[in-house]
Structure formats: structure tokens, C-alpha cells
Amino acid sequence: MSPAPVRRTVSAVRRRIPRRWRIALRRAAAGARPFQTPSVRELCELPAGTPLLVHAGGIAGDRALDGVVRALARLPEFHLALVCAEAERAAVRELVGRAGKARRRVHEVPRPRAVTPGFLASADVAVFGFDPEGGLASLDVYLAAGLRIVAPDNRVVRDHLAPHHVGDFYAPGSVPSFAKAVERAWQRGTETPAESAEPDAPAEPGVAPVEAGTPGAWRALGAGPVRLGLGTANYAGQLSALAAAISAARPDVGIELVVAKPPATYRYPADRYLHFPAEHRLDVQMAQARRVLGWYTHLIVDAFRPVLGRLNGDDVAGDLPALRRARIKVALLAHGSEIRHPGAHLERHAESAFRDAPEELRERLTTVCERNRRTAEESGLPLFVTTPDLLDDVPFATWAPLVVDVDGWACDRQVMERARPVVLHAPSNRWTKGTDRLLPQLQELHDRRIIELRLVEGLPHREMRRLVQDCDIVVDQLVMGSYGTFSCEGMAAGKVVVAYLSEGPHRVAGVRPPIANATPSTLVKTIESLLDDRPAAVTLAAEGLRYVRDHHDGRRTAEVFDAFLR
């Protein structure tokens, strides 16, 4: 037999021998005990020096492993070991199938009877996907193995790892942030202990320090004197921004932010995540009730959502008796459709967004907002709204301005210098922005080569920032009566913003936003007037940057809540 067929035959036989046996035979040849449990690196058949990530906490959807696998495309030198039980093998193979060209660097490792520190120690970095219903046991095994740990930025996990100085954190749901955290962990893992040690920050008694410049930069819930809970919707990350703003303004406030959503929507930092279906479970409700009723002194209820789980109902009204008995000071926070009445809006605004909303949706939103207004009125609790137009619906409310990262959106590009200014419209939901009504007008201007229209839908937030910074004019919502988060981001980037502003509620709020006011029927005239007087448009953009810094960088919003937190 020629050498080539011999080699193929040996190779085929080798493939039929289970990997664990092959490793045991090699270990025996090297003088080791042949049936000693091999390490995770040996099971991956990787040489020392090859960067190896390991996940040994179980394969579950709420561990965001799909994002971890996708991140391997950004980490071309790293391998990933997924330690799994027999019942989890199908899920692992599905993950591997989605890894694309990186699938050869994802290793399915059978779970031994006991996942010991010795089994894991040959890896370089442990990946911890935070399971809100699980414990921290896998973290302790990683710690005992001496591994650096990459984890979503979650206050519970951060506090658990803080004494050990081995955690590298990333923004939940962000693949680029995860990749950078892995690179940091690898770099720190190759440093000497003296080089990698992280200094302890000074802290107030019972209150953890704010970590500036990181996701979730708010002071942890401590021993007091003010222990503030926030939850549970976190629309557009507004609770995360509010937590950071209050923490920066009030050194006496410790905060816990709880988000109750499906795991796929964990885009913004929080302290605890309640997997949405689990809110209906008794054990989850009891654990949440013990935490809220036994520890909080203050609570801001977001979007009238329940805070003790779903067994008391789908809104906060069922939780209020228990919150009162616990003597927790409660405030309500609303953002839009949960308190905006469709019928009243149609009466107030000739070009109301609700003219485009499906009838079934209008009926459902009417039921929701009437129920929530009744809760607000009967409870007598302080009510805050994030956009001035909502003062028309609940005139007894207080405006708490939206919070945006003003510096993060800033750019140096001058506006209105191009012959054809770039006009950007980016609807998150077409009917709430009036897109289908305004688009023909913008398309006409584009076809006449007066503007360059960019219509963007479904783009990740980080890419949207680049497009905003590159445009001249941002056209936001023209059918609601106020400006929203996208308008604030446009102003922060120094752009001219066009939106429909209802005069009355903004006068009540005491502000005159430097925004070009337009509806779908007046949009063309508004755009043409901006082009006819470009110096005035540039001045308007500059005023917008000053306005958003004065009202929307978090300082004024924190001041609004100051009396409630006293």
C-alpha cells in the first residue's frame, strides 16, 4: 500500500477514536495518569499560547451567547470553548452554525461530572452571561480557576467581582464592546500582578463609588440614606441615563435599575434583568417583592409598568397597596403612548399621528392611557413626563427632560455648506413620525436636486450617530406636537432640526426650542426657507446645541427629581 492511502487510513481511524481517549493516550505516553480528567484546553486540542475563551455556565438563550459567537469575527486569534451537557449539544451546534468563518474556532466541550477550577484553569478568559434567574456559582468557579472574567455591565456581577479585580465589563448587547472587553482581559492576563492590579477607589460608607465613563455609571444601591429603585421599561435607555444623572447630582442616592424585557432587547445597562416571561412566576415575584419592599426607600415607576412581577396585573396599580404599606416614596414617569390619549390628540392636532394608526391600535392605546391616567389621579403620586406635549394630556404632571449624551453626539462638521444639504429622516416607527406623509415632499426636493435625502430605518444606534454627524438637517417627528430623543441627538450634533412643536405645552414648560417648526403640509416651505437664509439656519443649529446642553444633558432632569428625593 502506498504511503498516501496509509496516511488516509490512519487519519480515518484516528477520527473514530473519541477525543477524550486520544487525549488520555497522549497523557499516558507523557507520564500523566491516563484517566485523569483532561483540561478544557486539552479537549479543544489547542497548544499553550493560543488565546482561549471559556463559557461553562450552561447554554441558555438569556446568556447572550449568540453575540459572543458573532464577536469572534472581531477576535481572529481567539478560540471559544462552550462547556455543555448532553442535552445542550443541539443548542451549541446551532450556535456554531451561526459563527460563519469563525466556526472552526468554536469548540464543543463535554461537561465533566464536576466543573472544577483545575478543569478550567488552562483557559485564558472566562465569559459570563448573566442569568437573572440563576446564581453566581459559575463566577466563583472562574475565580477559583484564576481566570479573568468578561461579563455584561451589571451591578450585581460587578459588585461580586469588585474585591478580586478580575472583571472586564461590556455594554449588554454590544458586540464591539464585548470584543474590546475581551482584548482588555487578555492584555491584563498577560501582565504581572503588579501591573494588572486595579486601585481601590475611595467610597462613602455604605455607598459604592460612581465609575465615570463606563456603562451604568451610577452609584450602587447601598445602605442609604436614599435607596432609589428604577424600573422596569427603560425605553431608549432613558432610565439608564436618568440613573447616571441623579447619581452625579446627588451623592446621598444609591440606585438599582431593574429592566423587565425579553433578553434579546437587553441593549442598555441595568443592575438586574428580569426575563420578561419569568415575571409571571411566583418565585420571581416573591424575590422581587422582598428586594423592593425590604430595601428601597424611593421608587420611580417607568411607563406604569409593574415593579413586583406580573401576578398583581400588567400595570403598577396592583403593586401600589404593597408599596404604600412598605412606606416607599413612589413617583410615576411617562414617555408617550402610555399616557397620550389618541382621541384628544386627534382633536388638538389637524395632522395628528393617530390619523395613520390602525384602529385596533388606537382603541388599545385609548384603554391603556385612560387606565394610567386614572391610576395617576387616584393615587395622587407625583407624575413626571419626558416630553412637553404630554402636559396637554396630564396638566398636573411635571416635565422631566429627556437625557442624551451631548458630548457623545458632538462633531466638528459645519452645516449648510454643501450646495445640496443632506437631509436625514430616520423613523423608528413610521406612523409616529408622519413618514408616509412627509416622504413625498422630501423626495420631490431630492428629485429637483435641491437636497440630498437620506432615509434610514432599522440601523444600529452606533451607525446612526455617524449619519447624524454627517448630515445638515434632521427631520424628526412632524405629527406629535413635540420633539423627541432623535431631535435632541440632532441638536447635540449641531444640526438644524425640523419637528412639529405645539405652542401651548412648551410655553407651560417655559421653553422655546430652537427647532424649525413644520408639519407634513408645511415641510417644503420650511426647508426652502432654511436654504434661502443659510446664515440663519447655521445660527439655529448653534442655538440648538446650547439648548440641548442647558436642558438635556441630565443636570436639569436631576434637579426636577430633587424635591421627590429629599
XYZ file of C-alpha atoms in Angstrom:
566
model
C 0.000 0.000 0.000
C 1.351 3.399 -0.929
C 2.118 5.972 1.826
C -0.816 8.253 0.938
C -3.560 5.597 1.442
C -1.829 4.530 4.661
C -1.957 8.103 5.945
C -5.643 8.389 4.976
C -6.438 5.094 6.736
C -4.643 6.158 9.923
C -6.425 9.511 9.799
C -9.809 7.815 9.419
C -9.104 5.507 12.364
C -7.946 8.474 14.428
C -11.233 10.325 13.749
C -13.205 7.301 15.019
C -11.336 7.324 18.349
C -13.151 9.651 20.791
C -11.216 12.806 21.507
C -11.133 12.063 25.258
C -9.451 8.682 24.598
C -6.885 10.204 22.258
C -6.000 12.784 24.890
C -5.808 10.124 27.607
C -3.407 8.068 25.468
C -1.183 11.077 24.861
C -1.249 11.920 28.581
C -0.247 8.339 29.410
C 2.621 8.491 26.922
C 3.774 11.696 28.586
C 3.732 10.081 32.016
C 0.449 11.555 33.303
C -2.342 9.459 34.776
C -4.215 8.317 31.639
C -7.743 8.613 33.004
C -7.335 11.861 34.880
C -9.904 14.419 33.611
C -8.224 16.401 30.814
C -8.332 20.190 30.891
C -10.609 22.304 28.747
C -7.626 23.317 26.582
C -6.671 19.683 26.013
C -10.236 18.853 24.993
C -10.058 21.688 22.456
C -6.698 20.290 21.312
C -5.121 23.730 21.411
C -1.472 24.431 22.209
C -0.452 26.687 25.047
C -0.341 30.317 23.955
C -3.469 30.145 21.773
C -5.954 32.623 23.324
C -8.885 30.590 24.686
C -12.209 31.859 25.992
C -14.381 29.509 28.020
C -18.057 29.522 28.927
C -19.118 26.872 31.435
C -22.314 28.338 32.864
C -24.846 26.432 30.806
C -26.209 27.096 27.332
C -29.344 29.240 27.645
C -30.897 31.953 25.489
C -30.602 34.628 28.156
C -26.815 34.275 28.286
C -26.360 36.221 25.020
C -24.061 33.534 23.620
C -25.123 34.313 20.080
C -23.499 37.748 20.447
C -20.377 36.145 21.939
C -20.072 33.830 18.946
C -20.623 36.683 16.487
C -17.908 38.684 18.235
C -15.305 36.082 17.234
C -15.202 37.708 13.794
C -13.645 40.716 15.567
C -11.268 38.485 17.560
C -9.479 36.459 14.857
C -6.876 34.936 17.221
C -9.316 33.765 19.896
C -10.963 30.362 20.289
C -14.119 29.753 22.344
C -14.833 26.629 24.400
C -18.511 26.013 25.159
C -18.749 23.514 28.005
C -22.090 21.763 27.598
C -24.156 18.887 28.869
C -25.527 16.236 26.532
C -28.942 17.956 26.442
C -27.307 21.214 25.329
C -25.365 19.853 22.353
C -28.052 20.747 19.808
C -28.094 24.360 21.039
C -24.296 24.524 20.843
C -24.259 23.190 17.295
C -26.847 25.783 16.324
C -24.584 28.489 17.768
C -21.593 27.075 15.908
C -23.600 27.119 12.696
C -24.135 30.857 13.093
C -20.450 31.552 13.674
C -19.669 31.807 9.955
C -15.970 31.651 9.158
C -15.191 31.595 12.887
C -16.952 28.240 13.438
C -13.624 26.351 13.414
C -12.653 28.369 16.472
C -15.756 27.381 18.471
C -15.265 24.128 20.388
C -17.969 21.934 21.854
C -16.567 20.559 25.125
C -18.450 17.822 27.026
C -19.257 18.826 30.577
C -17.438 16.659 33.154
C -19.249 15.375 36.221
C -17.867 18.344 38.116
C -16.680 21.591 36.521
C -13.645 22.188 38.729
C -11.185 25.101 38.795
C -8.495 22.695 37.579
C -10.596 21.771 34.552
C -10.972 25.462 33.546
C -7.606 26.885 34.582
C -5.894 26.212 31.249
C -8.185 28.732 29.515
C -7.276 32.420 29.450
C -10.550 34.305 29.863
C -13.965 33.228 31.166
C -17.148 34.566 29.564
C -20.029 35.044 31.984
C -23.500 35.593 30.524
C -25.605 36.983 33.354
C -28.697 34.928 34.022
C -31.179 36.984 36.092
C -32.820 33.799 37.388
C -29.618 31.966 38.102
C -26.895 32.357 40.660
C -23.273 33.378 40.638
C -21.866 29.874 41.114
C -20.039 29.781 37.793
C -18.389 33.097 38.673
C -16.945 31.520 41.803
C -15.535 28.609 39.801
C -13.961 31.047 37.331
C -12.471 32.991 40.231
C -11.078 29.834 41.804
C -9.522 28.928 38.443
C -7.680 32.258 38.414
C -9.283 33.451 35.179
C -10.092 36.982 34.143
C -13.845 37.294 33.598
C -15.653 39.188 30.833
C -19.258 39.973 31.780
C -22.120 42.309 30.821
C -22.015 45.504 32.864
C -24.430 44.563 35.612
C -24.213 45.935 39.125
C -24.777 42.555 40.812
C -21.951 40.919 38.868
C -19.714 43.984 39.176
C -20.111 44.033 42.959
C -19.421 40.290 43.141
C -16.172 40.673 41.194
C -15.019 44.006 42.635
C -12.937 42.598 45.532
C -11.000 40.341 43.139
C -10.089 42.900 40.431
C -10.547 40.361 37.628
C -13.621 41.696 35.813
C -13.757 43.355 32.416
C -17.214 44.676 31.550
C -19.045 45.448 28.326
C -22.297 47.154 27.406
C -25.039 44.500 27.270
C -25.925 43.581 23.704
C -22.934 45.379 22.150
C -20.656 43.101 20.106
C -17.923 45.791 19.665
C -17.940 46.496 23.399
C -17.650 42.776 24.161
C -14.722 42.396 21.774
C -12.879 45.290 23.413
C -13.529 43.818 26.869
C -12.011 40.501 25.742
C -8.927 42.283 24.399
C -8.561 44.166 27.705
C -8.908 40.939 29.668
C -6.306 39.200 27.510
C -3.882 42.086 27.877
C -4.337 42.238 31.641
C -3.999 38.479 31.884
C -0.536 38.681 30.310
C 0.617 41.415 32.712
C 2.338 40.773 36.003
C 0.169 41.005 39.139
C 1.664 44.386 39.972
C 0.859 45.724 36.527
C -2.702 44.384 36.413
C -3.811 45.346 39.905
C -6.594 47.935 39.896
C -6.540 50.591 42.623
C -9.418 50.669 45.068
C -11.467 53.858 44.703
C -12.455 55.729 47.840
C -16.092 55.219 48.754
C -18.619 56.780 51.051
C -19.696 54.483 53.897
C -22.316 52.094 52.559
C -22.275 53.609 49.052
C -20.274 52.284 46.104
C -18.464 54.908 44.007
C -19.636 56.027 40.605
C -17.373 54.667 37.875
C -17.136 57.533 35.414
C -17.053 56.812 31.719
C -18.478 53.283 31.918
C -21.928 51.968 31.032
C -24.130 52.023 34.098
C -22.152 54.836 35.739
C -24.357 55.315 38.754
C -23.848 54.766 42.449
C -24.885 51.300 43.584
C -27.746 50.715 45.973
C -26.124 50.936 49.384
C -27.083 51.332 52.991
C -28.653 54.753 52.473
C -29.803 57.267 53.162
C -31.709 57.293 49.841
C -32.099 53.934 48.129
C -33.769 54.574 44.780
C -35.265 51.887 42.578
C -35.902 52.486 38.871
C -37.894 50.162 36.630
C -38.890 48.438 34.532
C -39.270 49.604 30.880
C -36.115 51.689 30.180
C -37.359 52.938 26.802
C -34.438 54.147 24.644
C -32.183 53.777 27.677
C -33.787 56.748 29.408
C -33.745 55.102 32.859
C -30.038 54.327 32.437
C -29.382 57.970 31.567
C -31.588 59.171 34.437
C -29.751 56.918 36.898
C -26.396 58.390 35.875
C -27.735 61.965 36.025
C -29.238 61.578 39.510
C -26.136 59.811 40.792
C -23.905 62.628 39.536
C -26.096 65.251 41.196
C -26.915 63.514 44.497
C -24.085 61.797 46.429
C -26.628 60.592 49.006
C -28.529 58.444 46.479
C -27.782 54.799 45.728
C -29.611 53.326 42.736
C -30.811 49.981 41.459
C -32.155 49.801 37.913
C -34.285 46.776 37.055
C -35.342 46.039 33.471
C -38.070 43.517 32.625
C -37.810 42.659 28.937
C -37.035 39.712 26.683
C -33.266 39.030 26.723
C -32.880 39.973 23.052
C -33.727 43.590 23.951
C -31.048 43.993 26.671
C -29.438 46.956 24.884
C -28.866 49.324 27.781
C -27.045 48.881 31.106
C -29.013 47.910 34.190
C -28.368 46.327 37.571
C -30.815 43.459 37.179
C -32.674 41.992 34.225
C -35.961 40.151 34.663
C -36.539 37.822 31.741
C -39.999 39.001 30.613
C -41.948 35.681 30.774
C -40.468 34.929 34.197
C -42.294 37.917 35.671
C -45.372 35.691 35.820
C -43.681 33.154 38.109
C -44.442 33.194 41.817
C -40.834 32.670 42.944
C -39.624 35.549 40.766
C -42.383 37.830 42.056
C -41.605 36.946 45.680
C -37.887 37.571 45.197
C -38.573 40.911 43.534
C -41.050 41.883 46.268
C -38.535 41.048 49.007
C -35.933 43.196 47.291
C -38.169 46.199 46.558
C -40.276 46.239 49.723
C -37.430 45.377 52.041
C -34.753 47.690 50.727
C -35.928 50.656 48.618
C -36.759 53.996 50.193
C -37.791 55.610 46.871
C -39.070 54.216 43.584
C -39.575 55.761 40.132
C -42.051 53.623 38.189
C -41.332 53.731 34.461
C -44.246 53.699 31.961
C -46.705 52.477 34.630
C -45.128 49.005 34.403
C -45.457 46.641 37.402
C -42.396 46.510 39.638
C -43.164 43.404 41.707
C -43.781 40.998 38.823
C -46.893 40.344 36.754
C -49.025 38.396 39.237
C -50.613 41.630 40.523
C -51.537 42.658 36.967
C -49.897 44.215 33.936
C -49.632 47.749 35.366
C -48.366 49.266 38.569
C -51.816 49.857 40.114
C -51.842 46.357 41.636
C -48.447 46.962 43.299
C -49.350 50.290 44.935
C -51.012 48.910 48.126
C -47.895 46.903 48.995
C -45.633 49.859 48.188
C -47.694 52.100 50.459
C -47.577 49.597 53.321
C -43.790 49.475 52.938
C -43.758 53.298 53.112
C -41.788 53.599 49.901
C -41.931 57.032 48.306
C -43.187 56.461 44.746
C -43.191 58.625 41.606
C -44.549 57.845 38.141
C -42.668 58.511 34.895
C -44.321 58.557 31.438
C -42.844 58.930 27.961
C -45.649 58.853 25.403
C -48.248 56.357 24.301
C -48.873 55.057 27.821
C -50.401 58.438 28.759
C -51.118 60.217 25.432
C -54.855 59.976 24.619
C -55.456 59.239 20.895
C -58.898 60.885 20.745
C -57.807 64.068 22.496
C -54.699 64.241 20.290
C -56.817 63.978 17.154
C -58.970 66.876 18.385
C -55.969 69.091 19.188
C -53.876 68.499 16.068
C -55.092 68.681 12.482
C -52.251 66.444 11.330
C -52.205 64.103 14.333
C -50.161 60.923 14.072
C -53.198 58.920 15.150
C -54.801 59.525 11.745
C -52.341 56.936 10.417
C -52.544 54.491 13.346
C -54.560 51.289 12.849
C -57.983 51.453 14.513
C -57.242 48.461 16.737
C -54.075 50.168 17.981
C -55.931 53.428 18.706
C -58.503 51.528 20.747
C -55.866 49.660 22.707
C -53.833 52.805 23.412
C -57.007 54.612 24.494
C -57.705 51.875 27.051
C -54.126 51.971 28.327
C -53.840 55.741 28.687
C -57.253 56.087 30.366
C -56.311 53.384 32.850
C -52.945 55.002 33.572
C -54.378 58.489 33.941
C -56.925 57.096 36.396
C -54.067 55.477 38.361
C -52.139 58.767 38.427
C -55.144 60.807 39.543
C -56.448 58.387 42.173
C -53.035 57.623 43.663
C -52.026 61.283 43.997
C -48.430 60.279 43.248
C -46.101 62.789 41.581
C -46.113 62.266 37.807
C -43.237 63.231 35.512
C -43.279 63.290 31.694
C -40.264 63.404 29.393
C -41.747 65.482 26.530
C -43.670 68.765 26.939
C -46.570 67.772 24.658
C -47.722 65.257 27.290
C -48.615 68.192 29.548
C -51.700 68.577 27.348
C -52.841 65.118 28.452
C -51.795 65.348 32.110
C -51.543 69.058 33.016
C -50.835 68.127 36.653
C -47.549 66.461 35.610
C -44.020 67.902 35.736
C -41.697 67.983 32.754
C -38.517 65.947 33.327
C -36.489 66.488 30.123
C -35.115 63.606 28.097
C -31.434 62.910 28.788
C -28.890 62.443 25.982
C -25.109 62.127 25.848
C -24.480 65.623 24.472
C -20.704 65.248 24.226
C -21.018 61.829 22.632
C -23.019 63.254 19.702
C -20.865 66.359 19.169
C -19.000 66.791 15.886
C -16.966 69.456 14.068
C -18.660 69.313 10.655
C -20.187 72.671 9.731
C -23.774 72.671 8.496
C -25.368 74.167 5.370
C -22.075 74.497 3.458
C -22.921 71.961 0.732
C -24.796 73.090 -2.353
C -27.252 70.254 -1.739
C -27.627 69.960 2.038
C -28.050 66.417 3.346
C -31.456 65.914 4.969
C -31.769 62.879 7.254
C -35.035 61.234 8.307
C -34.811 58.079 10.441
C -38.181 56.829 11.698
C -38.251 54.200 14.415
C -41.964 53.845 13.711
C -43.385 55.441 10.574
C -46.817 56.429 11.825
C -45.455 58.207 14.918
C -43.132 60.322 12.761
C -45.555 61.044 9.896
C -43.082 59.430 7.487
C -45.553 58.366 4.828
C -46.941 61.911 4.670
C -43.668 63.836 4.654
C -41.666 61.494 2.439
C -43.249 62.581 -0.901
C -42.340 66.218 -0.147
C -38.735 65.365 0.693
C -38.464 63.070 -2.315
C -39.655 65.917 -4.569
C -36.929 68.217 -3.226
C -34.407 65.436 -3.727
C -35.519 64.802 -7.311
C -35.207 68.532 -8.032
C -31.619 68.303 -6.694
C -32.354 70.881 -4.002
C -31.471 68.498 -1.165
C -29.897 65.070 -0.792
C -32.395 62.879 1.063
C -31.225 60.048 3.303
C -33.991 57.831 4.653
C -32.708 55.374 7.243
C -34.657 52.635 9.011
C -33.544 49.787 11.260
C -29.928 50.874 11.563
C -27.949 50.156 14.776
C -27.618 53.129 17.093
C -23.826 53.452 16.715
C -24.150 53.711 12.916
C -26.976 56.211 13.240
C -24.664 58.530 15.152
C -22.270 58.653 12.198
C -25.099 59.520 9.792
C -26.416 62.276 12.056
C -22.961 63.794 12.353
C -22.597 63.777 8.562
C -25.917 65.496 7.702
C -27.063 69.122 7.684
C -30.755 68.868 8.588
C -32.528 66.311 10.786
C -36.249 65.903 10.108
C -37.821 64.277 13.160
C -41.473 63.732 14.073
C -43.941 66.095 12.391
C -47.213 64.729 13.778
C -46.911 64.562 17.587
C -46.550 68.127 18.823
C -43.136 67.920 20.458
C -39.551 66.893 19.810
C -38.078 63.594 20.933
C -34.777 61.878 21.586
C -33.725 61.970 17.926
C -34.243 65.744 17.828
C -32.067 66.112 20.932
C -29.345 63.989 19.360
C -29.511 66.099 16.196
C -29.175 69.315 18.198
C -26.285 67.808 20.188
C -24.526 67.122 16.869
C -25.003 70.776 15.882
C -27.542 70.093 13.146
C -30.631 72.027 12.097
C -33.644 70.146 13.454
C -37.139 70.208 11.945
C -40.083 68.986 14.050
C -43.678 69.874 14.826
C -43.991 71.814 18.096
C -47.327 72.562 19.723
C -47.005 76.027 21.240
C -49.126 75.626 24.390
C -47.301 72.874 26.336
C -43.869 74.289 25.524
C -44.995 77.654 26.848
C -46.203 75.913 30.023
C -42.832 74.164 30.300
C -41.111 77.541 29.942
C -39.008 76.707 26.881
C -38.704 77.838 23.262
C -36.773 75.065 21.497
C -34.616 76.340 18.592
C -36.275 73.962 16.157
C -37.714 74.744 12.722
C -41.431 74.118 13.240
C -43.192 72.185 10.480
C -45.986 69.733 9.742
C -46.099 67.426 6.705
C -48.083 70.039 4.756
C -45.630 72.890 5.535
C -42.394 70.901 5.318
C -41.346 72.016 1.819
C -41.824 75.674 2.682
C -39.826 75.229 5.896
C -36.920 73.509 4.126
C -36.862 76.138 1.368
C -36.783 78.955 3.937
C -33.772 77.322 5.622
C -31.985 77.148 2.276
C -32.889 80.737 1.383
C -31.313 82.053 4.597
C -28.417 79.748 5.359
C -26.754 82.041 7.942
C -29.998 81.979 9.954
C -30.076 78.183 9.682
C -26.482 77.973 10.962
C -27.434 80.223 13.887
C -30.431 77.994 14.642
C -28.162 74.936 14.738
C -25.771 76.672 17.155
C -28.684 77.670 19.386
C -29.854 74.054 19.330
C -26.531 72.843 20.723
C -26.719 75.397 23.557
C -30.349 74.467 24.235
C -29.743 70.734 24.448
C -26.770 71.293 26.740
C -28.886 73.501 29.028
C -31.910 71.204 29.160
C -30.989 67.656 28.105
C -27.545 66.736 29.454
C -29.111 65.373 32.662
C -28.485 68.243 35.052
C -31.919 69.838 34.727
C -33.630 66.432 34.836
C -31.856 65.571 38.083
C -32.953 68.922 39.531
C -36.578 68.143 38.663
C -36.432 64.989 40.823
C -34.614 66.729 43.672
C -37.725 67.506 45.739
C -39.008 63.946 45.345
C -35.701 62.525 46.572
C -35.441 64.714 49.666
